[in-house]
Coordinates of C-alpha atoms and ligand atoms in Angstrom, one line a residue:
M1 CA 0.0 0.0 0.0
T2 CA 1.6 3.3 -1.0
N3 CA 1.1 6.2 1.4
T4 CA 0.6 9.7 0.2
G5 CA 0.4 13.1 2.0
S6 CA 2.8 14.8 4.4
T7 CA 5.7 13.2 6.0
K8 CA 3.7 12.9 9.2
D9 CA 0.8 11.3 7.4
V10 CA 3.1 8.8 5.7
L11 CA 4.6 7.9 9.0
L12 CA 1.2 7.5 10.7
G13 CA 0.2 5.3 7.8
R14 CA 3.2 3.1 8.2
I15 CA 2.6 2.8 12.0
A16 CA -1.1 2.0 11.3
D17 CA -0.4 -0.7 8.7
R18 CA 2.6 -2.1 10.7
S19 CA 4.9 -1.5 7.8
A20 CA 7.0 0.8 9.9
V21 CA 10.3 -0.6 11.1
L22 CA 11.0 0.3 14.8
G23 CA 14.2 0.7 16.6
V24 CA 15.1 0.5 20.3
I25 CA 18.4 1.7 21.6
G26 CA 19.4 0.0 24.9
L27 CA 18.2 -3.6 25.4
G28 CA 18.0 -3.7 29.2
Y29 CA 15.1 -4.0 31.6
V30 CA 13.3 -1.2 29.8
G31 CA 14.3 -1.5 26.1
L32 CA 14.0 -5.3 25.7
P33 CA 10.4 -5.5 27.0
L34 CA 9.5 -2.5 24.8
A35 CA 11.1 -4.1 21.7
L36 CA 9.1 -7.3 22.3
E37 CA 5.8 -5.4 22.8
F38 CA 6.4 -3.8 19.4
V39 CA 7.1 -7.2 17.9
H40 CA 3.9 -8.5 19.4
A41 CA 2.1 -5.5 17.9
G42 CA 3.2 -6.7 14.5
F43 CA 6.3 -4.5 13.8
R44 CA 9.7 -5.6 12.7
V45 CA 12.1 -4.3 15.4
I46 CA 15.8 -3.6 15.3
G47 CA 17.3 -3.6 18.8
Y48 CA 20.6 -1.8 19.1
D49 CA 23.0 -2.2 22.0
V50 CA 26.6 -1.5 22.5
S51 CA 27.1 -4.8 24.3
Q52 CA 28.1 -7.6 21.9
R53 CA 27.5 -10.0 24.8
V54 CA 23.9 -8.9 25.1
V55 CA 23.3 -8.9 21.4
D56 CA 24.8 -12.4 21.0
L57 CA 22.7 -13.7 23.9
L58 CA 19.5 -12.4 22.4
M59 CA 20.3 -13.6 18.9
S60 CA 20.9 -17.0 20.4
G61 CA 17.3 -16.9 21.8
Q62 CA 18.1 -16.3 25.4
S63 CA 17.1 -13.5 27.8
H64 CA 19.2 -11.6 30.3
I65 CA 16.1 -9.8 31.7
Q66 CA 14.2 -11.3 34.7
D67 CA 10.8 -10.6 33.3
I68 CA 11.4 -11.8 29.8
P69 CA 11.5 -15.6 29.2
G70 CA 14.1 -16.8 26.8
E71 CA 11.4 -18.5 24.7
T72 CA 9.8 -15.1 24.0
V73 CA 13.1 -13.8 22.6
R74 CA 13.7 -17.0 20.7
Q75 CA 10.4 -16.8 18.9
A76 CA 10.8 -13.1 18.0
V77 CA 14.3 -13.9 16.6
A78 CA 13.1 -17.0 14.8
T79 CA 10.3 -15.2 13.0
G80 CA 12.7 -12.5 11.8
M81 CA 10.6 -9.8 13.5
F82 CA 13.4 -9.0 16.0
V83 CA 17.0 -8.6 15.4
A84 CA 19.6 -7.4 17.9
T85 CA 22.7 -5.7 16.6
T86 CA 25.7 -3.6 17.6
R87 CA 25.8 -2.1 14.1
E88 CA 24.4 1.4 14.2
D89 CA 24.0 1.6 10.4
Q90 CA 21.1 -0.9 10.6
L91 CA 19.1 1.8 12.4
V92 CA 18.9 3.8 9.1
E93 CA 16.0 1.4 8.2
C94 CA 13.9 2.6 11.2
D95 CA 10.9 4.8 11.0
A96 CA 10.9 5.3 14.8
I97 CA 13.5 4.8 17.5
S98 CA 13.0 4.7 21.2
I99 CA 16.0 5.4 23.5
A100 CA 16.2 3.4 26.7
V101 CA 19.8 3.8 27.9
P102 CA 21.0 4.4 31.5
T103 CA 21.1 7.8 33.0
P104 CA 23.3 7.3 36.1
L105 CA 24.6 10.0 38.5
S106 CA 28.3 10.9 38.6
K107 CA 30.2 10.6 41.9
T108 CA 29.2 14.2 42.6
R109 CA 25.5 13.3 42.2
D110 CA 25.4 15.2 38.8
P111 CA 23.6 13.8 35.8
D112 CA 25.8 11.5 33.6
M113 CA 24.3 12.1 30.2
A114 CA 27.0 10.2 28.3
Y115 CA 24.8 7.3 27.3
V116 CA 22.0 9.6 26.1
L117 CA 24.4 11.8 24.1
S118 CA 25.9 8.7 22.5
A119 CA 22.5 7.4 21.5
A120 CA 21.5 10.9 20.2
D121 CA 24.7 11.1 18.1
T122 CA 24.1 7.6 16.8
I123 CA 20.5 8.4 15.7
A124 CA 21.7 11.7 14.2
R125 CA 24.1 9.9 12.0
Q126 CA 21.3 7.6 10.7
A127 CA 18.4 10.2 10.8
H128 CA 16.3 10.8 7.8
P129 CA 13.0 12.6 7.0
G130 CA 10.0 10.7 8.4
L131 CA 11.7 9.5 11.6
C132 CA 10.2 9.6 15.1
V133 CA 12.6 9.7 18.0
V134 CA 11.4 9.1 21.6
L135 CA 13.7 9.4 24.7
E136 CA 12.6 7.2 27.6
S137 CA 15.5 7.4 29.9
T138 CA 14.8 9.2 33.2
T139 CA 16.4 12.7 33.0
Y140 CA 16.1 16.3 34.0
P141 CA 13.5 18.6 32.4
G142 CA 14.8 20.1 29.2
T143 CA 17.0 17.2 28.1
T144 CA 14.9 16.3 25.1
R145 CA 14.7 19.9 23.8
E146 CA 18.3 20.9 24.8
L147 CA 20.3 17.8 23.9
L148 CA 18.3 15.6 21.5
Q149 CA 16.5 18.1 19.3
P150 CA 19.6 20.2 18.3
R151 CA 21.5 17.0 17.3
L152 CA 18.7 16.0 14.9
E153 CA 18.2 19.5 13.5
A154 CA 21.9 19.7 12.8
K155 CA 21.2 17.3 10.0
G156 CA 19.0 19.9 8.4
L157 CA 15.8 18.2 9.6
T158 CA 12.9 20.3 10.9
V159 CA 11.3 18.9 14.1
G160 CA 7.6 18.6 13.7
T161 CA 7.7 18.5 9.9
D162 CA 10.5 16.2 8.8
I163 CA 11.3 14.5 12.1
F164 CA 9.2 14.0 15.3
V165 CA 10.8 14.2 18.8
A166 CA 9.2 13.3 22.1
F167 CA 9.9 12.1 25.7
S168 CA 8.0 9.2 27.2
P169 CA 9.1 8.1 30.7
E170 CA 9.7 4.4 31.3
R171 CA 7.6 2.9 34.1
V172 CA 9.0 -0.6 34.2
D173 CA 8.9 -2.2 37.6
P174 CA 11.1 -5.3 37.4
G175 CA 9.5 -8.3 39.0
N176 CA 6.1 -6.7 39.3
P177 CA 3.6 -9.6 38.8
V178 CA 0.7 -7.3 37.8
Y179 CA 2.1 -4.3 35.9
N180 CA 4.2 -4.7 32.7
T181 CA 5.1 -2.5 29.7
K182 CA 1.8 -3.2 27.9
N183 CA -0.7 -2.5 30.7
T184 CA 1.1 0.5 32.4
P185 CA -0.2 3.8 31.1
K186 CA 2.4 5.6 29.0
V187 CA 2.9 9.4 29.2
V188 CA 4.1 11.1 26.0
G189 CA 5.2 14.7 25.6
G190 CA 6.3 16.0 22.1
I191 CA 8.2 19.0 21.0
T192 CA 5.3 20.0 18.7
P193 CA 1.6 18.8 18.5
A194 CA 2.6 16.7 15.5
C195 CA 5.4 15.1 17.6
V196 CA 2.8 14.2 20.3
E197 CA 0.5 12.8 17.6
V198 CA 3.1 10.6 16.0
A199 CA 4.7 9.4 19.3
S200 CA 1.2 8.7 20.7
A201 CA 0.3 6.6 17.7
L202 CA 3.6 4.7 18.0
Y203 CA 2.9 3.7 21.6
T204 CA -0.8 3.2 21.1
S205 CA 0.1 0.4 18.8
C206 CA 1.4 -1.8 21.7
I207 CA 0.4 -0.1 25.0
D208 CA -3.1 -0.2 26.4
T209 CA -3.2 3.5 27.6
V210 CA -1.3 6.5 26.2
V211 CA -1.4 9.8 28.1
P212 CA -0.4 12.7 25.9
V213 CA 1.0 15.9 27.7
S214 CA 1.8 19.3 26.1
S215 CA 5.6 19.2 26.2
P216 CA 8.6 16.9 26.7
E217 CA 9.4 19.0 29.9
A218 CA 6.0 18.0 31.3
A219 CA 6.7 14.3 30.5
E220 CA 10.2 14.5 32.0
L221 CA 8.8 16.1 35.2
V222 CA 6.0 13.4 35.4
K223 CA 8.6 10.7 36.0
L224 CA 10.6 12.8 38.4
L225 CA 7.5 13.7 40.4
E226 CA 6.5 10.0 40.6
N227 CA 9.8 8.9 42.0
T228 CA 10.5 12.0 44.1
F229 CA 7.1 11.4 45.7
R230 CA 8.4 8.0 46.8
A231 CA 11.8 9.2 48.0
V232 CA 10.2 12.0 50.1
N233 CA 7.6 9.8 51.6
I234 CA 10.1 7.1 52.4
G235 CA 12.2 9.8 54.0
L236 CA 9.2 10.9 56.0
V237 CA 8.5 7.4 57.3
N238 CA 12.1 6.9 58.2
E239 CA 12.1 10.1 60.2
I240 CA 8.9 8.9 61.9
A241 CA 10.8 5.7 62.8
I242 CA 13.5 7.7 64.5
V243 CA 10.7 9.8 66.3
C244 CA 9.1 6.5 67.5
D245 CA 12.4 5.2 68.7
K246 CA 13.0 8.3 70.8
L247 CA 9.4 8.1 72.2
G248 CA 9.5 4.4 72.8
V249 CA 6.7 3.7 70.5
D250 CA 6.5 0.8 67.9
V251 CA 6.7 2.5 64.5
W252 CA 5.2 -0.5 62.7
E253 CA 2.1 -0.4 65.0
V254 CA 1.7 3.4 64.2
I255 CA 2.1 2.9 60.5
N256 CA -0.2 -0.1 60.3
A257 CA -2.9 1.7 62.3
A258 CA -2.5 4.8 60.1
A259 CA -2.9 2.7 57.1
T260 CA -6.4 1.8 58.2
K261 CA -7.4 5.3 57.0
P262 CA -9.3 4.5 53.8
F263 CA -8.5 7.9 52.3
G264 CA -5.8 10.6 52.3
F265 CA -3.0 8.3 53.4
M266 CA -0.6 6.0 51.6
K267 CA 1.5 3.5 53.5
F268 CA 5.3 3.6 53.2
T269 CA 7.5 1.6 55.5
P270 CA 10.8 2.5 57.2
G271 CA 13.9 0.5 56.5
P272 CA 17.7 0.5 56.3
G273 CA 17.7 3.1 53.6
I274 CA 16.8 3.2 49.9
G275 CA 18.4 1.4 47.0
G276 CA 17.9 0.7 43.3
H277 CA 18.5 2.7 40.2
C278 CA 15.4 4.8 40.4
I279 CA 14.4 6.2 43.8
P280 CA 17.8 7.2 45.2
L281 CA 18.9 8.8 41.8
D282 CA 15.9 10.2 40.0
P283 CA 15.2 13.1 42.4
H284 CA 18.8 14.3 42.1
Y285 CA 18.2 14.9 38.4
L286 CA 15.5 17.5 39.4
A287 CA 17.6 18.9 42.2
W288 CA 20.6 19.3 39.8
K289 CA 18.4 21.1 37.2
M290 CA 17.0 23.5 39.8
R291 CA 20.4 24.3 41.1
T292 CA 21.2 25.6 37.7
L293 CA 18.3 27.9 38.1
N294 CA 19.4 28.9 41.6
Y295 CA 16.6 27.1 43.4
K296 CA 17.2 24.6 46.2
T297 CA 14.8 21.7 46.2
R298 CA 14.6 21.3 50.0
F299 CA 12.3 18.3 50.1
I300 CA 14.5 16.3 47.8
D301 CA 17.7 17.3 49.7
L302 CA 16.1 16.6 53.1
A303 CA 14.7 13.2 52.1
S304 CA 18.0 12.2 50.6
E305 CA 19.7 13.3 53.9
I306 CA 17.4 11.2 56.0
N307 CA 17.3 8.1 53.7
S308 CA 21.1 8.1 53.3
H309 CA 21.5 8.3 57.1
M310 CA 19.5 5.1 57.7
P311 CA 22.5 2.7 57.3
E312 CA 24.3 4.6 60.0
W313 CA 21.2 4.4 62.2
V314 CA 21.1 0.6 61.6
V315 CA 24.8 0.2 62.5
Q316 CA 24.3 2.2 65.7
K317 CA 21.4 -0.1 66.6
V318 CA 23.7 -3.1 66.1
A319 CA 26.4 -1.4 68.2
D320 CA 24.0 -0.7 71.0
A321 CA 22.6 -4.2 70.9
L322 CA 26.0 -5.7 71.1
N323 CA 26.9 -3.3 73.9
D324 CA 23.9 -4.7 75.8
E325 CA 25.7 -8.0 75.6
R326 CA 28.9 -6.4 76.8
K327 CA 30.4 -6.9 73.3
A328 CA 32.1 -4.4 71.1
V329 CA 31.4 -4.2 67.4
R330 CA 35.1 -4.8 66.9
G331 CA 35.7 -8.5 66.6
S332 CA 32.0 -9.3 66.6
R333 CA 30.8 -11.8 64.0
I334 CA 27.9 -10.5 62.0
V335 CA 25.6 -12.1 59.4
V336 CA 23.9 -9.6 57.1
L337 CA 20.7 -11.2 55.9
G338 CA 19.8 -9.9 52.5
V339 CA 21.8 -7.5 50.3
A340 CA 19.5 -6.9 47.4
Y341 CA 18.0 -3.4 47.4
K342 CA 14.5 -4.7 47.9
R343 CA 12.8 -8.1 48.6
D344 CA 12.7 -11.0 46.2
I345 CA 15.0 -9.5 43.6
D346 CA 18.7 -10.0 42.8
D347 CA 19.7 -6.3 42.2
V348 CA 22.2 -4.8 44.6
R349 CA 22.6 -1.4 42.9
E350 CA 22.7 1.4 45.5
S351 CA 21.6 -1.2 48.1
P352 CA 21.8 0.2 51.7
A353 CA 23.1 -3.3 52.7
L354 CA 26.4 -2.3 51.1
D355 CA 26.7 0.7 53.4
V356 CA 25.7 -1.4 56.4
I357 CA 28.4 -3.9 55.6
R358 CA 31.0 -1.2 55.0
L359 CA 30.2 0.7 58.2
L360 CA 30.3 -2.5 60.3
E361 CA 33.6 -3.4 58.9
E362 CA 35.0 0.1 59.4
R363 CA 34.1 -0.5 63.1
G364 CA 36.1 -3.8 63.1
A365 CA 33.3 -6.3 62.8
E366 CA 33.8 -9.6 60.9
V367 CA 30.8 -9.5 58.4
V368 CA 29.4 -12.1 56.1
Y369 CA 26.2 -12.0 54.2
H370 CA 23.5 -14.4 53.1
D371 CA 21.2 -13.6 50.2
P372 CA 19.5 -16.4 48.2
F373 CA 19.1 -14.1 45.2
V374 CA 22.6 -12.7 45.2
R375 CA 25.2 -15.5 45.1
E376 CA 28.0 -13.0 44.8
F377 CA 28.7 -9.4 44.1
R378 CA 31.6 -7.1 43.4
E379 CA 32.2 -4.1 45.7
D380 CA 35.1 -1.8 45.7
G381 CA 37.0 -4.2 43.4
H382 CA 36.6 -7.3 45.5
M383 CA 34.1 -10.2 45.3
R384 CA 31.8 -11.2 48.1
A385 CA 30.0 -14.4 48.1
S386 CA 26.8 -15.4 50.0
V387 CA 27.4 -17.8 52.8
T388 CA 25.0 -20.8 53.4
L389 CA 22.6 -20.0 56.2
T390 CA 23.2 -23.1 58.4
D391 CA 22.1 -23.4 62.0
E392 CA 25.8 -23.4 62.8
R393 CA 26.3 -20.1 61.0
L394 CA 23.4 -18.6 62.9
T395 CA 24.9 -19.8 66.2
W396 CA 28.3 -18.5 65.1
A397 CA 27.0 -15.0 64.7
D398 CA 27.1 -12.5 67.6
A399 CA 24.4 -10.6 65.6
V400 CA 22.2 -11.3 62.6
V401 CA 21.0 -8.1 60.8
V402 CA 18.0 -8.4 58.6
V403 CA 18.5 -5.8 55.8
T404 CA 16.4 -7.2 53.0
D405 CA 13.2 -9.0 53.8
H406 CA 13.3 -11.8 51.2
Q407 CA 10.1 -13.9 51.7
V408 CA 11.9 -17.2 51.0
I409 CA 14.0 -17.0 54.3
D410 CA 12.9 -19.2 57.3
Y411 CA 12.9 -16.4 59.8
Q412 CA 11.7 -18.7 62.6
R413 CA 14.8 -20.7 62.2
V414 CA 16.8 -17.5 62.5
L415 CA 15.0 -16.7 65.7
D416 CA 15.5 -20.2 67.1
H417 CA 19.3 -20.3 66.5
A418 CA 20.7 -16.8 66.5
A419 CA 21.6 -15.0 69.8
L420 CA 20.7 -11.5 68.6
V421 CA 18.7 -10.2 65.6
V422 CA 18.6 -6.6 64.5
D423 CA 15.4 -6.5 62.4
T424 CA 15.3 -3.5 60.0
R425 CA 12.2 -4.8 58.1
N426 CA 9.9 -6.0 60.9
V427 CA 10.0 -9.6 59.6
M428 CA 10.2 -11.0 63.2
A429 CA 6.9 -9.4 64.3
G430 CA 4.3 -12.0 65.5
R431 CA 6.6 -15.0 65.4
A432 CA 7.2 -17.5 68.2
A433 CA 9.9 -16.4 70.6
G434 CA 13.1 -18.2 70.0
R435 CA 16.7 -18.1 71.4
A436 CA 17.3 -14.7 69.8
R437 CA 16.9 -11.3 71.4
V438 CA 15.3 -9.1 68.7
V439 CA 16.0 -5.4 68.4
P440 CA 13.7 -3.7 65.9
L441 CA 14.8 -0.9 63.6
A442 CA 13.0 1.6 65.8
S443 CA 11.4 1.0 69.2
G444 CA 12.6 2.9 72.2
A445 CA 11.2 0.1 74.3
R446 CA 14.3 -2.2 74.4
A447 CA 12.8 -5.6 73.5
L448 CA 14.7 -7.8 75.9
G449 CA 14.3 -11.6 75.8
T450 CA 11.5 -12.3 73.4
A451 CA 10.6 -11.3 69.8
P452 CA 7.9 -8.6 69.7
Ligands
LIG501 N1 11.6 1.4 50.3 C1 11.4 1.7 51.6 N2 10.1 2.0 52.1 C2 9.0 1.9 51.2 C3 9.2 1.7 49.9 C4 10.5 1.4 49.4 O1 12.3 1.8 52.4 O2 7.9 2.1 51.7 C5 12.9 1.2 49.8 C6 13.1 -0.1 49.1 O3 13.5 -1.1 50.1 C7 14.2 0.1 48.1 C8 13.9 1.6 47.7 O4 13.2 2.2 48.7 O5 15.5 0.0 48.7 C9 13.2 1.7 46.4 O6 12.1 0.9 46.5 P1 10.8 1.0 45.4 O7 9.7 0.1 45.9 O8 10.6 2.3 45.0 O9 11.4 0.1 44.2 P2 12.2 0.5 42.8 O10 13.4 1.3 43.1 O11 12.3 -0.7 42.0 O12 11.1 1.6 42.2 C10 10.4 1.2 41.0 C11 10.0 2.5 40.4 N3 9.5 2.2 39.1 C12 9.9 3.0 38.1 O13 10.6 4.0 38.3 C13 9.4 2.7 36.8 C14 8.9 3.2 41.2 O14 8.3 4.2 40.5 C15 7.8 2.2 41.6 O15 6.8 2.8 42.3 C16 8.4 1.0 42.3 O16 9.3 0.4 41.4 C17 7.4 0.0 42.8 O17 6.3 0.5 43.2 O18 7.7 -1.1 42.9

């Protein structure tokens, strides 16, 4: 079928009849699910990644992403509807390209835009009239207009006429059994109305709900609001934990009772700090941008201060608990239970457990960890391996610190064999008393003897 009319109409036609070839740059936990949703919608998809290892793995029909079965990849490759490549020249075939590359922070908590700039330059080299480019990576407001648009216009292309540029935040929640790329509403903000129209049509082809907004800045801010909301509320509930500790009140009782309010309240839980590649980092993108405009985002900075203090709070709890046993941290043998940044996943990025381990070792403790999801990890250049959680290991420990509340752990066995448990996740609540003395993350009433 030949399409006629403006560049936009031709592109909309190719999206509608699935003759468009789609590209995804970055085949990680965001890009690969998106690429496969496009395949399922009937498009041929070119996945580009700089990692030859990832490309080879995918082309051999395997998956490196927890939520994507290898069979799904194998079928997409076998039908010829999906190809993974490290060759950027293959992107010239694409009618639309989504960018899903990392946006980490530098050591000074400033945005590291290297991956985005590299992807933008790659696309610029392959760009042609009739191309739609959508940035999905979480970033500061203004990135799409200030970094992406000029690189494409430098090719002599006019945004909104020859080429269509938008931002659409990724909302992938790895391991979420309910929400996935297809059924999570997708916000889209384009440089021009035509850009919104084209980008919305692109995502409507494979995602149940598309939410257009008036600009890429609005879409960039939507994502930052979502995750800053979480960081600030986690910071609040961590401060309430400290308040409860000083008042001798059980913070979990307070939170669980507050959560009975059927409106106007959303439950967050205190913990050893915040980890992952979203919540600890995303708000700093907004804080950084506002600093360039001479504005201090106090909520973000305060939440970050409280959340990043929690590992120290935990280590002080451990020190106090050992002190109650007339033991020093120095020379004590400690098992850290769980190092992943949240329950039932294998990701240790930014995990507060790494800080807890470091701080305990700085005080002279002998620290090992057990995490059924994390067999080993590299930290500061050396490997650590998970120890087996035997009864002997539990008895060996002067203290067991529950940092990640994986559901697969037999916490009753920990209670029955350990001498002391510092429980930062309230996993011991309601269990039968065992040998262990349990010290909660925050409860001024020192729990001597039995588990709460
Ligand atoms: N945390 C708390 N207390 C809470 C909630 C979380 O201490 O009440 C800690 C977690 O232990 C973890 C960190 O905060 O260390 C982040 O937890 P998270 O539940 O926010 O999980 P993430 O980092 O995987 O966040 C992702 C985000 N998804 C996207 O950015 C697309 C976030 O927007 C989701 O709301 C979140 O998943 C989710 O709800 O699972």
